[in-house]
């Protein structure tokens, strides 16, 4: 029996697929939460609320310049010292949301800046308040401009979930390590399989983004 047939048994593949399910669960929750928070933070940075926007911008700059792995370590190992204990799943989502929200906030701010200023002026001239114009006129146009960088960031987030293996999150990479821990000959087949799985998920997301760009561009 070849090493591939031994490595790719149904039990091992099922174990990997369960890990992929955890990866997708963490990714989906993190994408939704970080997009909502990042959208809010990006608008706050753009609007320029006195003092508040500067403070938010300062915090965002700090987070963006920290390694994600450090944030994961802090969330899982340091926060329990303050009495806040989280499971590997919760800690992974919290760390990813904090990091990705900061990254998305800059994408949102750049997207809003890219919208023609005349759009805001025209909306205000037609009787809209500033926030009505922002919500109904500016943000929809900005979101269309943000599709490529947003999708790129979401793809990075999916791949970054592999870092959570360090806190024993039973995601795809962690489960692959368990399998080849039983037989080191399985290492290459396992890495090849998880590479294929990551590629399929990320490539599918990029195709969806391209279709959205063509449809709304």
C-alpha positions as YAML, in Angstrom:
chain: A
units: angstrom
residues:
- id: 1
  name: UNK
  ca: [0.00, 0.00, 0.00]
- id: 2
  name: UNK
  ca: [1.44, 3.40, -1.03]
- id: 3
  name: UNK
  ca: [2.10, 6.14, 1.46]
- id: 4
  name: UNK
  ca: [-0.58, 8.31, -0.18]
- id: 5
  name: UNK
  ca: [-3.30, 5.70, 0.25]
- id: 6
  name: UNK
  ca: [-2.25, 5.30, 3.88]
- id: 7
  name: UNK
  ca: [-2.24, 9.06, 4.50]
- id: 8
  name: UNK
  ca: [-5.46, 9.79, 2.63]
- id: 9
  name: UNK
  ca: [-7.73, 7.34, 4.38]
- id: 10
  name: UNK
  ca: [-11.36, 8.40, 4.82]
- id: 11
  name: UNK
  ca: [-10.80, 8.79, 8.57]
- id: 12
  name: UNK
  ca: [-7.89, 11.20, 8.01]
- id: 13
  name: UNK
  ca: [-9.70, 13.15, 5.30]
- id: 14
  name: UNK
  ca: [-12.81, 13.41, 7.48]
- id: 15
  name: UNK
  ca: [-10.61, 14.64, 10.34]
- id: 16
  name: UNK
  ca: [-9.12, 17.30, 8.06]
- id: 17
  name: UNK
  ca: [-12.54, 18.36, 6.75]
- id: 18
  name: UNK
  ca: [-13.72, 18.83, 10.33]
- id: 19
  name: UNK
  ca: [-10.70, 21.07, 10.84]
- id: 20
  name: UNK
  ca: [-11.59, 22.98, 7.69]
- id: 21
  name: UNK
  ca: [-15.06, 23.46, 9.17]
- id: 22
  name: UNK
  ca: [-13.52, 25.06, 12.27]
- id: 23
  name: UNK
  ca: [-11.33, 27.26, 10.06]
- id: 24
  name: UNK
  ca: [-14.35, 28.44, 8.06]
- id: 25
  name: UNK
  ca: [-16.41, 29.00, 11.22]
- id: 26
  name: UNK
  ca: [-13.71, 31.18, 12.78]
- id: 27
  name: UNK
  ca: [-13.17, 32.98, 9.47]
- id: 28
  name: UNK
  ca: [-16.84, 33.71, 8.84]
- id: 29
  name: UNK
  ca: [-17.53, 35.03, 12.34]
- id: 30
  name: UNK
  ca: [-14.33, 37.10, 12.29]
- id: 31
  name: UNK
  ca: [-15.08, 38.52, 8.83]
- id: 32
  name: UNK
  ca: [-18.59, 39.65, 9.80]
- id: 33
  name: UNK
  ca: [-17.59, 41.17, 13.14]
- id: 34
  name: UNK
  ca: [-14.39, 42.81, 11.88]
- id: 35
  name: UNK
  ca: [-16.21, 44.29, 8.86]
- id: 36
  name: UNK
  ca: [-18.90, 45.88, 11.03]
- id: 37
  name: UNK
  ca: [-16.37, 47.23, 13.54]
- id: 38
  name: UNK
  ca: [-13.89, 48.24, 10.81]
- id: 39
  name: UNK
  ca: [-16.64, 50.10, 8.94]
- id: 40
  name: UNK
  ca: [-17.54, 52.04, 12.08]
- id: 41
  name: UNK
  ca: [-13.92, 52.84, 12.92]
- id: 42
  name: UNK
  ca: [-13.15, 53.84, 9.33]
- id: 43
  name: UNK
  ca: [-16.06, 56.29, 9.27]
- id: 44
  name: UNK
  ca: [-14.99, 57.73, 12.63]
- id: 45
  name: UNK
  ca: [-11.46, 58.27, 11.32]
- id: 46
  name: UNK
  ca: [-12.75, 59.93, 8.16]
- id: 47
  name: UNK
  ca: [-15.27, 62.19, 9.84]
- id: 48
  name: UNK
  ca: [-12.67, 63.65, 12.17]
- id: 49
  name: UNK
  ca: [-14.55, 63.94, 15.47]
- id: 50
  name: UNK
  ca: [-12.49, 66.20, 17.71]
- id: 51
  name: UNK
  ca: [-10.04, 64.24, 19.88]
- id: 52
  name: UNK
  ca: [-12.05, 61.01, 19.50]
- id: 53
  name: UNK
  ca: [-10.99, 60.34, 15.90]
- id: 54
  name: UNK
  ca: [-7.36, 61.04, 16.80]
- id: 55
  name: UNK
  ca: [-7.50, 58.56, 19.70]
- id: 56
  name: UNK
  ca: [-9.16, 55.92, 17.52]
- id: 57
  name: UNK
  ca: [-6.56, 56.50, 14.82]
- id: 58
  name: UNK
  ca: [-3.73, 56.15, 17.34]
- id: 59
  name: UNK
  ca: [-5.10, 52.83, 18.62]
- id: 60
  name: UNK
  ca: [-5.61, 51.56, 15.06]
- id: 61
  name: UNK
  ca: [-2.02, 52.43, 14.14]
- id: 62
  name: UNK
  ca: [-0.73, 50.54, 17.17]
- id: 63
  name: UNK
  ca: [-2.74, 47.41, 16.38]
- id: 64
  name: UNK
  ca: [-1.83, 47.47, 12.68]
- id: 65
  name: UNK
  ca: [1.86, 47.47, 13.55]
- id: 66
  name: UNK
  ca: [1.67, 44.53, 15.96]
- id: 67
  name: UNK
  ca: [2.13, 40.91, 14.82]
- id: 68
  name: UNK
  ca: [-1.14, 39.00, 14.79]
- id: 69
  name: UNK
  ca: [0.57, 36.14, 16.61]
- id: 70
  name: UNK
  ca: [1.37, 38.49, 19.50]
- id: 71
  name: UNK
  ca: [-2.30, 39.52, 19.73]
- id: 72
  name: UNK
  ca: [-3.34, 35.85, 19.77]
- id: 73
  name: UNK
  ca: [-0.85, 35.13, 22.56]
- id: 74
  name: UNK
  ca: [-2.05, 38.15, 24.53]
- id: 75
  name: UNK
  ca: [-5.71, 37.21, 24.15]
- id: 76
  name: UNK
  ca: [-5.26, 33.59, 25.19]
- id: 77
  name: UNK
  ca: [-2.42, 33.74, 27.72]
- id: 78
  name: UNK
  ca: [-2.37, 37.29, 29.15]
- id: 79
  name: UNK
  ca: [-6.06, 38.15, 29.48]
- id: 80
  name: UNK
  ca: [-6.73, 35.20, 31.85]
- id: 81
  name: UNK
  ca: [-4.38, 36.95, 34.30]
- id: 82
  name: UNK
  ca: [-7.03, 39.68, 34.52]
- id: 83
  name: UNK
  ca: [-9.79, 37.13, 35.10]
- id: 84
  name: UNK
  ca: [-11.01, 37.02, 31.50]
- id: 85
  name: UNK
  ca: [-10.66, 33.43, 30.33]
- id: 86
  name: UNK
  ca: [-11.59, 32.32, 26.84]
- id: 87
  name: UNK
  ca: [-11.62, 29.05, 24.96]
- id: 88
  name: UNK
  ca: [-9.19, 28.66, 22.04]
- id: 89
  name: UNK
  ca: [-12.11, 29.29, 19.66]
- id: 90
  name: UNK
  ca: [-13.22, 32.50, 21.40]
- id: 91
  name: UNK
  ca: [-9.66, 33.74, 21.84]
- id: 92
  name: UNK
  ca: [-8.90, 33.14, 18.16]
- id: 93
  name: UNK
  ca: [-12.00, 35.02, 17.02]
- id: 94
  name: UNK
  ca: [-11.33, 37.90, 19.44]
- id: 95
  name: UNK
  ca: [-7.72, 38.27, 18.30]
- id: 96
  name: UNK
  ca: [-8.62, 38.10, 14.62]
- id: 97
  name: UNK
  ca: [-11.45, 40.61, 15.03]
- id: 98
  name: UNK
  ca: [-9.21, 43.11, 16.86]
- id: 99
  name: UNK
  ca: [-6.46, 42.85, 14.25]
- id: 100
  name: UNK
  ca: [-8.66, 42.73, 11.15]
- id: 101
  name: UNK
  ca: [-10.90, 45.58, 12.35]
- id: 102
  name: UNK
  ca: [-7.87, 47.85, 12.45]
- id: 103
  name: UNK
  ca: [-6.80, 46.76, 8.96]
- id: 104
  name: UNK
  ca: [-10.32, 47.15, 7.53]
- id: 105
  name: UNK
  ca: [-10.75, 50.57, 9.14]
- id: 106
  name: UNK
  ca: [-7.98, 51.93, 6.93]
- id: 107
  name: UNK
  ca: [-9.47, 50.29, 3.85]
- id: 108
  name: UNK
  ca: [-12.85, 51.88, 4.65]
- id: 109
  name: UNK
  ca: [-11.32, 55.30, 5.23]
- id: 110
  name: UNK
  ca: [-9.40, 55.10, 1.95]
- id: 111
  name: UNK
  ca: [-12.54, 53.99, 0.13]
- id: 112
  name: UNK
  ca: [-14.52, 56.96, 1.43]
- id: 113
  name: UNK
  ca: [-11.73, 59.35, 0.48]
- id: 114
  name: UNK
  ca: [-11.79, 57.93, -3.06]
- id: 115
  name: UNK
  ca: [-15.43, 59.03, -3.53]
- id: 116
  name: UNK
  ca: [-15.79, 62.34, -5.37]
- id: 117
  name: UNK
  ca: [-16.33, 65.13, -2.77]
- id: 118
  name: UNK
  ca: [-18.99, 66.53, -5.08]
- id: 119
  name: UNK
  ca: [-21.24, 63.61, -4.11]
- id: 120
  name: UNK
  ca: [-21.46, 64.86, -0.54]
- id: 121
  name: UNK
  ca: [-21.99, 68.44, -1.67]
- id: 122
  name: UNK
  ca: [-24.77, 67.39, -4.04]
- id: 123
  name: UNK
  ca: [-26.50, 65.32, -1.35]
- id: 124
  name: UNK
  ca: [-26.35, 68.17, 1.15]
- id: 125
  name: UNK
  ca: [-27.67, 70.59, -1.48]
- id: 126
  name: UNK
  ca: [-30.69, 68.29, -1.92]
- id: 127
  name: UNK
  ca: [-31.57, 68.55, 1.77]
- id: 128
  name: UNK
  ca: [-29.84, 65.50, 3.22]
- id: 129
  name: UNK
  ca: [-28.07, 65.72, 6.57]
- id: 130
  name: UNK
  ca: [-24.38, 64.86, 6.69]
- id: 131
  name: UNK
  ca: [-25.03, 61.39, 8.13]
- id: 132
  name: UNK
  ca: [-27.87, 60.67, 5.70]
- id: 133
  name: UNK
  ca: [-25.56, 61.55, 2.82]
- id: 134
  name: UNK
  ca: [-22.82, 59.38, 4.30]
- id: 135
  name: UNK
  ca: [-25.12, 56.37, 4.72]
- id: 136
  name: UNK
  ca: [-27.15, 56.55, 1.51]
- id: 137
  name: UNK
  ca: [-24.74, 58.19, -0.95]
- id: 138
  name: UNK
  ca: [-21.09, 57.99, 0.10]
- id: 139
  name: UNK
  ca: [-20.79, 54.56, 1.74]
- id: 140
  name: UNK
  ca: [-22.49, 52.58, -1.07]
- id: 141
  name: UNK
  ca: [-20.08, 54.07, -3.60]
- id: 142
  name: UNK
  ca: [-17.11, 53.62, -1.29]
- id: 143
  name: UNK
  ca: [-17.96, 49.96, -0.69]
- id: 144
  name: UNK
  ca: [-17.84, 49.26, -4.42]
- id: 145
  name: UNK
  ca: [-14.36, 50.78, -4.59]
- id: 146
  name: UNK
  ca: [-13.34, 48.69, -1.57]
- id: 147
  name: UNK
  ca: [-14.27, 45.28, -3.00]
- id: 148
  name: UNK
  ca: [-10.75, 44.29, -4.19]
- id: 149
  name: UNK
  ca: [-8.86, 45.29, -1.00]
- id: 150
  name: UNK
  ca: [-11.63, 43.94, 1.24]
- id: 151
  name: UNK
  ca: [-11.58, 40.53, -0.42]
- id: 152
  name: UNK
  ca: [-7.79, 40.49, -0.30]
- id: 153
  name: UNK
  ca: [-7.95, 41.18, 3.44]
- id: 154
  name: UNK
  ca: [-10.61, 38.52, 3.97]
- id: 155
  name: UNK
  ca: [-8.44, 35.98, 2.15]
- id: 156
  name: UNK
  ca: [-5.53, 36.93, 4.40]
- id: 157
  name: UNK
  ca: [-7.80, 36.45, 7.41]
- id: 158
  name: UNK
  ca: [-8.70, 32.92, 6.31]
- id: 159
  name: UNK
  ca: [-5.04, 32.03, 5.97]
- id: 160
  name: UNK
  ca: [-4.19, 33.73, 9.27]
- id: 161
  name: UNK
  ca: [-6.47, 31.34, 11.15]
- id: 162
  name: UNK
  ca: [-3.64, 28.83, 10.86]
- id: 163
  name: UNK
  ca: [-1.73, 30.90, 13.45]
- id: 164
  name: UNK
  ca: [-4.32, 29.83, 16.03]
- id: 165
  name: UNK
  ca: [-2.82, 26.35, 15.97]
- id: 166
  name: UNK
  ca: [-0.35, 27.75, 18.52]
- id: 167
  name: UNK
  ca: [-3.16, 27.94, 21.11]
- id: 168
  name: UNK
  ca: [-4.46, 24.48, 20.21]
- id: 169
  name: UNK
  ca: [-7.43, 25.59, 18.14]
- id: 170
  name: UNK
  ca: [-8.51, 22.39, 16.35]
- id: 171
  name: UNK
  ca: [-8.44, 24.01, 12.92]
- id: 172
  name: UNK
  ca: [-7.06, 22.60, 9.67]
- id: 173
  name: UNK
  ca: [-3.31, 22.93, 10.29]
- id: 174
  name: UNK
  ca: [-3.55, 21.65, 13.87]
- id: 175
  name: UNK
  ca: [-5.38, 18.52, 12.77]
- id: 176
  name: UNK
  ca: [-2.84, 17.90, 10.01]
- id: 177
  name: UNK
  ca: [-0.10, 18.03, 12.65]
- id: 178
  name: UNK
  ca: [-1.95, 15.43, 14.72]
- id: 179
  name: UNK
  ca: [-2.18, 13.11, 11.72]
- id: 180
  name: UNK
  ca: [1.46, 13.27, 10.71]
- id: 181
  name: UNK
  ca: [2.44, 13.13, 14.37]
- id: 182
  name: UNK
  ca: [1.38, 9.49, 14.20]
- id: 183
  name: UNK
  ca: [3.62, 8.84, 11.22]
- id: 184
  name: UNK
  ca: [6.10, 11.45, 9.95]
- id: 185
  name: UNK
  ca: [5.82, 10.00, 6.44]
- id: 186
  name: UNK
  ca: [2.39, 11.63, 6.27]
- id: 187
  name: UNK
  ca: [3.85, 15.13, 6.67]
- id: 188
  name: UNK
  ca: [4.21, 15.96, 2.97]
- id: 189
  name: UNK
  ca: [0.81, 14.48, 1.96]
- id: 190
  name: UNK
  ca: [-0.88, 16.38, 4.81]
- id: 191
  name: UNK
  ca: [0.72, 19.70, 3.91]
- id: 192
  name: UNK
  ca: [-0.20, 19.15, 0.28]
- id: 193
  name: UNK
  ca: [-3.82, 18.43, 1.19]
- id: 194
  name: UNK
  ca: [-4.25, 21.46, 3.45]
- id: 195
  name: UNK
  ca: [-2.64, 23.62, 0.74]
- id: 196
  name: UNK
  ca: [-5.27, 22.34, -1.71]
- id: 197
  name: UNK
  ca: [-8.07, 23.06, 0.78]
- id: 198
  name: UNK
  ca: [-6.84, 26.60, 1.49]
- id: 199
  name: UNK
  ca: [-6.44, 27.24, -2.22]
- id: 200
  name: UNK
  ca: [-9.97, 26.09, -3.05]
- id: 201
  name: UNK
  ca: [-11.54, 28.30, -0.37]
- id: 202
  name: UNK
  ca: [-9.46, 31.39, -1.13]
- id: 203
  name: UNK
  ca: [-9.68, 31.01, -4.91]
- id: 204
  name: UNK
  ca: [-13.47, 30.62, -4.71]
- id: 205
  name: UNK
  ca: [-13.65, 33.83, -2.67]
- id: 206
  name: UNK
  ca: [-11.53, 35.68, -5.23]
- id: 207
  name: UNK
  ca: [-13.82, 34.49, -8.04]
- id: 208
  name: UNK
  ca: [-16.86, 35.79, -6.16]
- id: 209
  name: UNK
  ca: [-15.09, 39.13, -5.78]
- id: 210
  name: UNK
  ca: [-14.34, 39.32, -9.50]
- id: 211
  name: UNK
  ca: [-17.98, 38.62, -10.34]
- id: 212
  name: UNK
  ca: [-19.07, 41.35, -7.93]
- id: 213
  name: UNK
  ca: [-16.65, 43.80, -9.51]
- id: 214
  name: UNK
  ca: [-18.02, 43.06, -12.99]
- id: 215
  name: UNK
  ca: [-21.61, 43.26, -11.83]
- id: 216
  name: UNK
  ca: [-21.31, 46.51, -9.87]
- id: 217
  name: UNK
  ca: [-18.29, 48.08, -11.53]
...
